[in-house]
XYZ file of C-alpha atoms in Angstrom:
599
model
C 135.148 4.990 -0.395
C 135.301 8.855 -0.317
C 133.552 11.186 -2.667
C 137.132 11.929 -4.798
C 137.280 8.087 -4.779
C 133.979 7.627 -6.317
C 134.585 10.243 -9.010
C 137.266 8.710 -9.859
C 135.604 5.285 -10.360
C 132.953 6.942 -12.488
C 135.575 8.830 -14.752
C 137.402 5.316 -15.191
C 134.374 3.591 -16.107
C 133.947 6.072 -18.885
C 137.558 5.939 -19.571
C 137.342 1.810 -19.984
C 134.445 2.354 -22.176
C 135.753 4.812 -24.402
C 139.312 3.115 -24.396
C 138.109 0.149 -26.411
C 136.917 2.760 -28.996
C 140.483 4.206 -29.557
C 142.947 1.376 -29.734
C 145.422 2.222 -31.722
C 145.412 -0.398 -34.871
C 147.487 -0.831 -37.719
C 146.589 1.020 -41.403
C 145.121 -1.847 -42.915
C 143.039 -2.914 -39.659
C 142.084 0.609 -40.368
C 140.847 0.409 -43.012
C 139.012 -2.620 -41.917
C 137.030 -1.527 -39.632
C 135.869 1.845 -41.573
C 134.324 -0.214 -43.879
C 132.526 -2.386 -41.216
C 131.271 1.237 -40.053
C 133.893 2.056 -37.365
C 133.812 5.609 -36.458
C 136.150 7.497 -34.117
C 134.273 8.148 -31.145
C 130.507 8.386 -30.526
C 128.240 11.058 -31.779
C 124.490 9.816 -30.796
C 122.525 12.676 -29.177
C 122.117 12.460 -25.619
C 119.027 12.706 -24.004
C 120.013 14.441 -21.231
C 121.899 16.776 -23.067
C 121.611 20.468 -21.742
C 121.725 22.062 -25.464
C 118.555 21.023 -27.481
C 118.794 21.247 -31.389
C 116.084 22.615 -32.759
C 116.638 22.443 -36.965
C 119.063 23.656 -39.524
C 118.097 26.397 -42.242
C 121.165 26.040 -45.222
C 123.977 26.663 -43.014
C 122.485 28.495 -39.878
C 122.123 26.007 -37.086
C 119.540 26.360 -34.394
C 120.087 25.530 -30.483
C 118.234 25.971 -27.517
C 120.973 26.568 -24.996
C 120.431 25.518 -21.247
C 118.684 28.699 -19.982
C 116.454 27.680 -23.558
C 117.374 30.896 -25.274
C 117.420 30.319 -28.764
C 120.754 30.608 -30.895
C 121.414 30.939 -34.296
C 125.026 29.480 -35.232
C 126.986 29.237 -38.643
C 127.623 25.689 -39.147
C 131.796 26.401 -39.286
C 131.385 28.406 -35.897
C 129.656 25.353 -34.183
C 132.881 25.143 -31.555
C 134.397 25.262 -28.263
C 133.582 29.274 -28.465
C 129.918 28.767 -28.790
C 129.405 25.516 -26.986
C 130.993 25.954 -23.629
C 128.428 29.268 -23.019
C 125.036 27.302 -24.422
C 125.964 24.751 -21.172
C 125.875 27.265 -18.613
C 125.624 26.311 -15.746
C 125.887 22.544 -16.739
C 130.052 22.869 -17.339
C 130.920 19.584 -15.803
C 128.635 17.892 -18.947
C 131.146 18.466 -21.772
C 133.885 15.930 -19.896
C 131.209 13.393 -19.063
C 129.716 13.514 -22.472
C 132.655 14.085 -24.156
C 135.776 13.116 -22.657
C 138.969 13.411 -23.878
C 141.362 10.638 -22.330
C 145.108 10.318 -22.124
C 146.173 6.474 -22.019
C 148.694 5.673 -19.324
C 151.595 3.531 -20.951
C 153.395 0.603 -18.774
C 155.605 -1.201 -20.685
C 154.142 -0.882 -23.910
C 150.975 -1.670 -22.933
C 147.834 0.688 -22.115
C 147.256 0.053 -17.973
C 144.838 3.046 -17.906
C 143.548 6.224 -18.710
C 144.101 10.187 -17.438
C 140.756 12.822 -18.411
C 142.638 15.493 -19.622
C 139.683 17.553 -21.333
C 136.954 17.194 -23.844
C 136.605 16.924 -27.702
C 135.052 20.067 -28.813
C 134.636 18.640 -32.528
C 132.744 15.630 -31.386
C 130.501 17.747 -29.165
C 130.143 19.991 -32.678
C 129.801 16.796 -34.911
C 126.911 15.345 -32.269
C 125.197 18.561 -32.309
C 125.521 19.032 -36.005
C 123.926 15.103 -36.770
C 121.367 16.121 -34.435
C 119.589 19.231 -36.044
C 119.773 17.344 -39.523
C 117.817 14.758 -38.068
C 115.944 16.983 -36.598
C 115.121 18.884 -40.045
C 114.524 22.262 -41.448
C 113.427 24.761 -39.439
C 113.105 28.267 -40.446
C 113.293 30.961 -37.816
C 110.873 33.710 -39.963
C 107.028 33.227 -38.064
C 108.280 30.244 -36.035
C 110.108 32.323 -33.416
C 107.656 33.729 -30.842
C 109.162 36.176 -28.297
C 107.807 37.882 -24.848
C 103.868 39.110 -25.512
C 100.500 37.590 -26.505
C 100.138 34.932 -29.176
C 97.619 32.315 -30.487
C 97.826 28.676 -31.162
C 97.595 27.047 -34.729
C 93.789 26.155 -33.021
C 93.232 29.575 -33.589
C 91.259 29.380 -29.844
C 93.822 29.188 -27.458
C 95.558 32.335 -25.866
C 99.546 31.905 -24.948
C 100.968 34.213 -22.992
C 104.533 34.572 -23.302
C 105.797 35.747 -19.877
C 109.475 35.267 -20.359
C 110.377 33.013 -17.839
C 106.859 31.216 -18.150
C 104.890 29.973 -21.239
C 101.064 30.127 -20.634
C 99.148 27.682 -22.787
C 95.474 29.380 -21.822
C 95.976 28.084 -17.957
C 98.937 25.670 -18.124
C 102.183 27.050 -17.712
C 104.862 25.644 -19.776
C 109.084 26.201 -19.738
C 110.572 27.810 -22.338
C 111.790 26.353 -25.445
C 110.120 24.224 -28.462
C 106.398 23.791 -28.277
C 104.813 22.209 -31.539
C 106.505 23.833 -34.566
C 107.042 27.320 -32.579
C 110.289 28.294 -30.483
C 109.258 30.167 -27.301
C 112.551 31.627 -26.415
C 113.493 32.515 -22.401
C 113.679 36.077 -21.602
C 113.727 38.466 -18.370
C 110.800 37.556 -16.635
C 107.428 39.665 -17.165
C 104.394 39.834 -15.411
C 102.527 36.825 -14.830
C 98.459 36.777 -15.307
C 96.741 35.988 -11.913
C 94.996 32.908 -12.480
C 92.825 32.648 -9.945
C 91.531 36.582 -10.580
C 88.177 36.553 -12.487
C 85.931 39.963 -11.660
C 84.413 42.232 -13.909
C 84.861 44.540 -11.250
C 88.256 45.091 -10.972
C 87.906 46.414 -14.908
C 85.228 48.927 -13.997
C 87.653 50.030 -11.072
C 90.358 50.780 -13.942
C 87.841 52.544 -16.226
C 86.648 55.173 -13.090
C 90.253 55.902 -12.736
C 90.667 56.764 -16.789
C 87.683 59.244 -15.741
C 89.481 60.989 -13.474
C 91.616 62.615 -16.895
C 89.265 65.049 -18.984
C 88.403 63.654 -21.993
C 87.186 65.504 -25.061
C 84.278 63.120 -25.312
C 83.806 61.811 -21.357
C 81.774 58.648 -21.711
C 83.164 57.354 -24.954
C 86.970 58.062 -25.000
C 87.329 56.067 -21.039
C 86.109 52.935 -21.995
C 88.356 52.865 -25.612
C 91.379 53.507 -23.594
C 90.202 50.425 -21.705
C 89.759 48.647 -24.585
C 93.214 49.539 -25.735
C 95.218 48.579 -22.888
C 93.753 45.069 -22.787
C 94.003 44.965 -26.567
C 98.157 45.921 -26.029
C 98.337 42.983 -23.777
C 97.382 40.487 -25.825
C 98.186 42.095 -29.500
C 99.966 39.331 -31.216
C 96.987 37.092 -30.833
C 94.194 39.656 -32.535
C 93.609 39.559 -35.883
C 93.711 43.611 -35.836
C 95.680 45.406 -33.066
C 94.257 49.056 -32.425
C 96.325 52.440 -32.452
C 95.322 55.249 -30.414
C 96.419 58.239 -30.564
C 95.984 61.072 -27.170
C 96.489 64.439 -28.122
C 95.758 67.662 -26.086
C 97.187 71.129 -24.900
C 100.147 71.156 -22.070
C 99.044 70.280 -18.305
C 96.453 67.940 -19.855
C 98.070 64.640 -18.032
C 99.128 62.889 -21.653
C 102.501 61.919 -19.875
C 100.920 60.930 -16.616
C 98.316 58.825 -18.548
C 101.475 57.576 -20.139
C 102.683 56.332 -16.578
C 99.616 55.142 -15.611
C 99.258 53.334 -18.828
C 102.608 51.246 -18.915
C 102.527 50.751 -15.276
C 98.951 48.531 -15.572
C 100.460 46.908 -18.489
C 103.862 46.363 -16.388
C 106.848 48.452 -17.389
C 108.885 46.138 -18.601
C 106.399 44.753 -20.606
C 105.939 47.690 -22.681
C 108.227 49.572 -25.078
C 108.276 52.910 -24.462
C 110.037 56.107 -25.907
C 110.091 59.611 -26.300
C 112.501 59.840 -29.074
C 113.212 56.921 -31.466
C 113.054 56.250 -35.781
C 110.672 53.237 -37.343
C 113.864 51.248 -37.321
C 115.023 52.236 -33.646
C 111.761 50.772 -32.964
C 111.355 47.595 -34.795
C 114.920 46.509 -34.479
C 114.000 46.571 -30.730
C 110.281 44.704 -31.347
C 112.053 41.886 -32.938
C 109.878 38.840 -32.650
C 107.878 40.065 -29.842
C 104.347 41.483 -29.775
C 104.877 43.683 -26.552
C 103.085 46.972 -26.734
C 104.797 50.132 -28.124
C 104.067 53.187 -26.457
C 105.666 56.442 -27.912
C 105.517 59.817 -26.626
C 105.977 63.716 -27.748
C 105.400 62.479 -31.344
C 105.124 65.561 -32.191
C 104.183 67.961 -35.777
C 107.260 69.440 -37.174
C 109.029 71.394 -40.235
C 109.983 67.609 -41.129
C 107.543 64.596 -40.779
C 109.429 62.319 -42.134
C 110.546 60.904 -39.493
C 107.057 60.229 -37.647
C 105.879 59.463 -40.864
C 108.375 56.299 -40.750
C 106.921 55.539 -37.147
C 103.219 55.776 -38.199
C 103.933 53.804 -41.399
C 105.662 51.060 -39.108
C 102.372 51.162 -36.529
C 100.029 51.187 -39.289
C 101.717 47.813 -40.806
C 101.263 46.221 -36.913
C 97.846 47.090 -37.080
C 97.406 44.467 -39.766
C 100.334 42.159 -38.997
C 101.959 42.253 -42.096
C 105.320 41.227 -42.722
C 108.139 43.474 -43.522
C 111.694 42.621 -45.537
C 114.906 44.750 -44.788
C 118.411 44.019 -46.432
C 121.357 44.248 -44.743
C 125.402 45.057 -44.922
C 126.065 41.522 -45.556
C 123.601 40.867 -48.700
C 121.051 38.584 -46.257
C 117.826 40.083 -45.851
C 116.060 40.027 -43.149
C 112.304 39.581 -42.752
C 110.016 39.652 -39.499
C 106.071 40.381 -38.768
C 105.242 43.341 -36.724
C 102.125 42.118 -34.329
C 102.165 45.326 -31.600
C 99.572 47.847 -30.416
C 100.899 51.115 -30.526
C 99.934 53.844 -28.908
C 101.144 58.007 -29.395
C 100.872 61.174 -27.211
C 101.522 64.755 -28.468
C 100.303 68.310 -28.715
C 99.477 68.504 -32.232
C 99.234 65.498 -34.338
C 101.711 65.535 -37.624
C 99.620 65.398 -40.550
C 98.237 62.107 -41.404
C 97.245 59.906 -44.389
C 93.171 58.897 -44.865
C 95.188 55.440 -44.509
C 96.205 55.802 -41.517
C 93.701 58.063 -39.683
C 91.376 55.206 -40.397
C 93.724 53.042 -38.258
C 93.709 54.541 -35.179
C 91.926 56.103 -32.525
C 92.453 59.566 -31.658
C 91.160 60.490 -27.729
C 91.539 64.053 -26.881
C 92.588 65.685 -23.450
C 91.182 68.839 -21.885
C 93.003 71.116 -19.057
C 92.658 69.168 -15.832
C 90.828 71.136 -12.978
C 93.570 72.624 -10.944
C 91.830 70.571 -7.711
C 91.306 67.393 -10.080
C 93.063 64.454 -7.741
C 96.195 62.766 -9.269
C 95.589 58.505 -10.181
C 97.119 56.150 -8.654
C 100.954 55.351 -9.676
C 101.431 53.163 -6.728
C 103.924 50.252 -7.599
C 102.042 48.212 -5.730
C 99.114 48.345 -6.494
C 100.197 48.658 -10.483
C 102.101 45.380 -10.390
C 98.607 43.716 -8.762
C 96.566 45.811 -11.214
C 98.760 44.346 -14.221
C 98.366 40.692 -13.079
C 94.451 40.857 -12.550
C 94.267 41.988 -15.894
C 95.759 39.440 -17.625
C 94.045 36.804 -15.515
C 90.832 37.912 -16.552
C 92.145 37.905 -20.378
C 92.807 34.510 -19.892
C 89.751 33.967 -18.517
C 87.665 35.015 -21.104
C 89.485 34.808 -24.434
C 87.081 32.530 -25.482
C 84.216 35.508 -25.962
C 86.468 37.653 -27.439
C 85.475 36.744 -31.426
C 81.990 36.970 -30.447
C 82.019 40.514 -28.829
C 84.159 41.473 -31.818
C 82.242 40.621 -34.799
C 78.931 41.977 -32.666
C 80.519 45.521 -32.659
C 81.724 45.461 -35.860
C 77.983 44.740 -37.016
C 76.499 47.532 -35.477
C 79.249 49.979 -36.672
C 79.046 48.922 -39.672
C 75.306 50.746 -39.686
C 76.844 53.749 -38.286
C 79.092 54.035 -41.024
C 82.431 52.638 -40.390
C 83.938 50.433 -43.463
C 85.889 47.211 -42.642
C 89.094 49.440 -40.533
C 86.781 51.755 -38.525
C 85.262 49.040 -37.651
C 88.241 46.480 -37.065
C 89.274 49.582 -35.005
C 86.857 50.751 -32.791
C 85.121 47.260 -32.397
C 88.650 45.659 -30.985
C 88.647 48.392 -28.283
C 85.235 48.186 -27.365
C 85.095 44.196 -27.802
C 88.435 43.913 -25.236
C 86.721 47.001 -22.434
C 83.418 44.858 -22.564
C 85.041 41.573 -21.920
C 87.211 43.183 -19.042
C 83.841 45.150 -17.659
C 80.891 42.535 -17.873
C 80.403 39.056 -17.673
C 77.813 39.268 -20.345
C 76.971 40.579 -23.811
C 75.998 44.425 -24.044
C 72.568 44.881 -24.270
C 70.863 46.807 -27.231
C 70.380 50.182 -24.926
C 74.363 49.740 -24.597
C 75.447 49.117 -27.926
C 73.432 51.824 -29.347
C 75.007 54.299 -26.939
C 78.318 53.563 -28.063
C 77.580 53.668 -31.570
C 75.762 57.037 -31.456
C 78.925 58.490 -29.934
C 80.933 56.901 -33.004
C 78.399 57.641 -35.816
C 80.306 58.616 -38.862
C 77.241 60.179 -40.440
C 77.172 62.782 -38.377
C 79.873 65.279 -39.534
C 82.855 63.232 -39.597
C 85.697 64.987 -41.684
C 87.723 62.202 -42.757
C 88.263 62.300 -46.611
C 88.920 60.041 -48.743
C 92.864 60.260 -50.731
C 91.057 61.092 -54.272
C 88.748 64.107 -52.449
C 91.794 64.871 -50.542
C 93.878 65.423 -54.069
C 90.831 67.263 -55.469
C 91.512 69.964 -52.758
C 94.874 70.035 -53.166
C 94.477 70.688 -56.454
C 91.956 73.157 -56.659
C 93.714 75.630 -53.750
C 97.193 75.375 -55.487
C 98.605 78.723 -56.296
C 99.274 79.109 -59.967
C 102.252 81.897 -60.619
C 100.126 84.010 -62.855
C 98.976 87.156 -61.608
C 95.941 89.214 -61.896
C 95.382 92.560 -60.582
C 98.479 92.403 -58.479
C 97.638 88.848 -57.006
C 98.136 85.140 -57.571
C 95.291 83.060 -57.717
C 94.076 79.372 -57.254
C 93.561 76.805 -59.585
C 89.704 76.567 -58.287
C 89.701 80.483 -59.255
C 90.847 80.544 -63.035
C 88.712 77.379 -63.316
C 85.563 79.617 -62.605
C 86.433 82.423 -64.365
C 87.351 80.102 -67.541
C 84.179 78.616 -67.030
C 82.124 81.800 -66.465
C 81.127 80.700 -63.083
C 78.946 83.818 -61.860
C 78.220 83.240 -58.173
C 75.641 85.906 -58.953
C 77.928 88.750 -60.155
C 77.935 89.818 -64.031
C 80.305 87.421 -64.899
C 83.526 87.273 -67.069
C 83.861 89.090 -70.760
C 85.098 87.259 -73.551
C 88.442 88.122 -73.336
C 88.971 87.091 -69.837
C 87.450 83.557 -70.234
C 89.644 82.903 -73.041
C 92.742 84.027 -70.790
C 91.597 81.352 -68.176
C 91.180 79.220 -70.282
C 95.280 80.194 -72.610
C 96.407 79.636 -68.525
C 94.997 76.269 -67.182
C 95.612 74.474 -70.337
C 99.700 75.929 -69.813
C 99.399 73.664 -66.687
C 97.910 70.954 -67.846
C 94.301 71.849 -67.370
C 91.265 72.145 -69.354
C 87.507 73.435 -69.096
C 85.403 72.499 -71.846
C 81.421 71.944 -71.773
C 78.585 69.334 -73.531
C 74.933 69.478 -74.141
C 73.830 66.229 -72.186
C 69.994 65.891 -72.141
C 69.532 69.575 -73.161
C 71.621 70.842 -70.305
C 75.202 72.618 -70.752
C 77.139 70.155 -68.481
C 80.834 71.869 -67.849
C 84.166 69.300 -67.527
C 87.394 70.129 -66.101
C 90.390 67.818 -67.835
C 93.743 67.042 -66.575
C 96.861 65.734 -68.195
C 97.705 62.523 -67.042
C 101.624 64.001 -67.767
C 102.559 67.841 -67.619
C 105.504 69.938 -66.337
C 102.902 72.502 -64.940
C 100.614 69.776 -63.037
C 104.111 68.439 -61.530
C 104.672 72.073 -60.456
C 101.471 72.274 -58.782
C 101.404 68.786 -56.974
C 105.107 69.393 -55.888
C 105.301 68.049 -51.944
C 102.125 66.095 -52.014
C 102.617 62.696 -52.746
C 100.630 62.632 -56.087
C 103.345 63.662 -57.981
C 104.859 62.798 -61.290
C 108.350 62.098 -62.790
C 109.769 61.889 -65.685
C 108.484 59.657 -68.343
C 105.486 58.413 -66.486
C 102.361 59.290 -65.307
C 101.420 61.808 -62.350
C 100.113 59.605 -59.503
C 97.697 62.182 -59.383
C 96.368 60.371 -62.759
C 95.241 57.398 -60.530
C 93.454 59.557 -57.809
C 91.457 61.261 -60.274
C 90.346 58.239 -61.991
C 88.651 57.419 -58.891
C 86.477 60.702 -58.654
C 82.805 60.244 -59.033
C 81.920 59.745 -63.122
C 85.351 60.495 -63.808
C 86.956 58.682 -67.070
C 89.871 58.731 -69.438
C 89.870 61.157 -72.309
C 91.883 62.595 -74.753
C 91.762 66.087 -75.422
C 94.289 69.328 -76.576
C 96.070 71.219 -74.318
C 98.066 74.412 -76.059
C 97.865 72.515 -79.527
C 99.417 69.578 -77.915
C 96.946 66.476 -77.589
C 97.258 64.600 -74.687
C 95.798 61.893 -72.532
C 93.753 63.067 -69.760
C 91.176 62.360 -67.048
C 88.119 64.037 -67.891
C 85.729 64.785 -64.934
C 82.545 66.320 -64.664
C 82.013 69.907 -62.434
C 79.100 68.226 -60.192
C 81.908 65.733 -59.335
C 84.226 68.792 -57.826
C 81.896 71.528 -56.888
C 78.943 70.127 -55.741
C 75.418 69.692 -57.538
C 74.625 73.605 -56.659
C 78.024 74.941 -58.448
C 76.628 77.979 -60.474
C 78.175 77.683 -63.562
């Protein structure tokens, strides 16, 4: 018997089967056998079938197709149209599966069958019955795309590779693992498995030395620590920014390069020109490293503030809700390191300059030798790296919570030191096979040491300056002056001149309180303590916190109100302001001047 001959034997064995099953019978024989249970033709799920269901969410239906490559179908669009391309290559499965016969009539009687295509609704009704057995399943945190994630163990690294699913060492296909959905996508680099020496990271940190950093021990090893941390982002609990500024012909772009292609280009996001939703539209449910560059300062921030706002967000993991055209919103968790490269960095919240890293470039030495951007040796480098990731996940907690200990002596609250002790936890693990010694640790921590002249503020100091250098349109002697200015000379500040007369103290005093202000003054203890009030609502304060985002609107409070509140001894008061009584925060001159004002 020939090969045609045989297929045909096959199809007519189907053909016999599936004859008995659609006899044509009389109405009330029917009727019969629909109440005995008789259906149609058979629906039970095959195992072999290429198209896995994975679960139904109201009336979105979700498929693995055969390349398993999740898809996300409307229950009326479960059809010929969306079937026949979640086969792919297995085409020849419909009209085995799902045959659809043509009886051959002799006489009367049925002498045989003709395949003369398939049954698209039965395929639809089999794959329908099978994701309702197979339950709900709801595609918001159970969808893990290309990047780093970790098990519900909360110990074991998976590295989604696109083509391969690393379970710490055991690679795994595509598709549904436990509750999660590890869809197929273009193939990234794979972590060398059998790669395991420290030295290899050391080899990577000389060649970050060869840029010239602002400070040249320190800001090496946290780029280190950052491109490890990238790799693996979706699995930390907090995923580092950094941020490398510097002057033109300072390598930023090169270090760019030489960045993405240790990380593997396609394995990182990269632009030069994009908006927060450019950006996370493209993320989507993967937690591949975001690398962004000529983020520059501008007229108009808005626009970078969006993007920092987004990376700031990663940093934590939370999870963001958009709406959309069609009234269905859409949610998803942002889990990537990102990491920016400019001139001049846009100005920056206290939030979010306590999220990040900045590392600052010098001019390079005009005979300073150019790193290595071989190919090559960049896919190799990429590999090694993740192998030795793998290797050592297991220490990463450790090394974590040991540097956030010891910055947490040098000053840094719970983000400086979520921060700083990710990058340094992730360079260690990649340079040494063992713990950093004391000597070690308190090198790193001296270079960090907020104590010593760090000028981060905090958001209520921050609106204390703003305040106290705004401009008020009043002018004396031809000139307009500051807030801080009328404040002294309403509160007969000397600074070791004569000081004010009468006259002019009271006209400080008739101009502040037309703004919202107030200076007034207690005995406390015997000593003339002097108190600056503010409206907690005022046309003039609105005036004077116009572009800063502590400013009021109608009918409610400046935000401003809330900063102050959280100024050192400051309280809530009530107190008259141009014959109008109003509530206010009331806060002591110490509090905004110093201990030494001379008042």
């Amino acid at each position: 018997m020939n090969k045609s001959e045989d297929n045909y034997e096959s199809l007519r064995a189907v053909a016999d089967k599936t004859t008995e099953k659609q006899v044509v019978h009389s109405e009330p024989e029917k009727k019969k056998r629909h109440k005995e249970g008789y259906t149609p033709y058979d629906i039970s799920f095959p195992d072999d079938c290429p198209i896995e269901p994975v679960g139904v969410y109201g009336n979105t239906y979700y498929f693995l197709d055969n390349n398993r490559h999740l898809h996300a179908i409307a229950g009326d669009k479960i059809n010929k149209g969306t079937i026949v391309p979640m086969l792919g290559d297995k085409q020849n499965y419909k009209y085995e599966q799902w045959p659809r016969f043509k009886p051959i009539l002799k006489d009367g009687e049925i002498v045989g069958t003709d395949c003369t295509g398939w049954r698209p609704e039965q395929a639809a009704d089999c794959l329908i019955a099978e994701a309702n057995r197979r339950g709900i399943w709801d595609v918001r945190g159970k969808l893990r795309g290309p990047g780093c994630w970790k098990d519900d163990d909360g110990q074991t690294l998976v590295m989604h590779c696109g083509d391969v699913i690393y379970f710490g060492n055991a690679p795994m296909n595509p598709g549904k693992i436990g509750p999660y959905v590890y869809s197929s996508a273009p193939s990234l680099p794979h972590p060398d498995l059998e790669f395991d020496d420290q030295r290899f990271g050391l080899e990577v940190l000389e060649l970050l030395k060869m840029w010239n950093w602002v400070r040249s021990e320190l800001d090496p090893i946290l780029m280190l620590g950052w491109i490890g941390a990238a790799i693996v982002g979706g699995a930390l609990n907090w995923r580092p920014l950094v941020w490398i500024t510097g002057d033109k012909a300072t390598g930023k772009s090169t270090l760019q390069k030489f960045t993405r292609g240790i990380m593997g280009d396609d394995a990182v996001i990269a632009s030069s020109d994009s908006t927060a939703a450019g950006i996370w539209q493209r993320v989507g449910h993967m937690t591949l490293p975001v690398a962004l560059d000529e983020i520059e300062a501008s007229t108009d921030n808005r626009k970078v503030q969006g993007i920092v706002n987004l990376a700031r967000q990663a940093g934590s993991g939370d999870q963001m809700l958009r709406g959309g055209s069609d009234h269905n919103g859409a949610s998803f968790t942002v889990r990537n390191c990102f990491m920016f490269s400019s001139i001049l960095i846009p100005p920056l919240l206290g939030q979010d300059v306590s999220r990040m890293a900045i590392l600052q470039l010098q001019e390079l030495p005009k005979d300073s030798p150019s790193p290595p951007l071989n190919s090559d040796w960049l896919s190799a480098a990429s590999k090694k790296i993740r192998g030795r990731l793998m290797a050592h996940w297991d220490r990463l907690d450790d090394l974590i919570d040991l540097w956030k200990e010891r910055l947490a002596e040098v000053g840094h609250g719970g983000r400086g030191g979520d921060q700083f002790g990710t990058l340094l936890a992730v360079a260690w693990l990649l340079m040494s096979d063992k713990d950093p010694d004391e000597e070690e640790i308190a090198r790193m921590c001296v270079a960090l040491d907020k104590r010593s002249g760090s000028d981060e503020k905090s958001d209520h100091e921050r609106c204390v300056v703003w305040l106290m250098s705004s401009m008020m349109d009043i002018y004396r002697s031809g000139e307009r002056r500051t807030v801080s200015d009328w404040i002294r000379q309403a509160a007969d500040m000397r600074d070791g001149t004569e000081g004010w007369s009468d006259i002019e103290v009271k006209e400080a005093r008739r101009a502040l309180e037309n703004v919202g202000l107030k200076v007034s003054d207690k005995l406390i203890d015997g000593k003339r303590v002097w108190f600056l009030s503010v409206a907690n609502e005022h046309q003039g304060l609105t005036g004077l916190f116009r572009d800063a985002h502590w400013i009021g609107q109608s009918g409610a409070d400046g935000v401003w109100v809330q900063a102050l509140r959280r100024v050192r001894d400051a309280k809530p008061d009530q107190q008259r302001f141009s014959g109008m009584r109003l509530s206010c925060t009331t806060i002591p001159f110490p509090s905004i001047f110093g201990e030494d004002a001379d008042v």
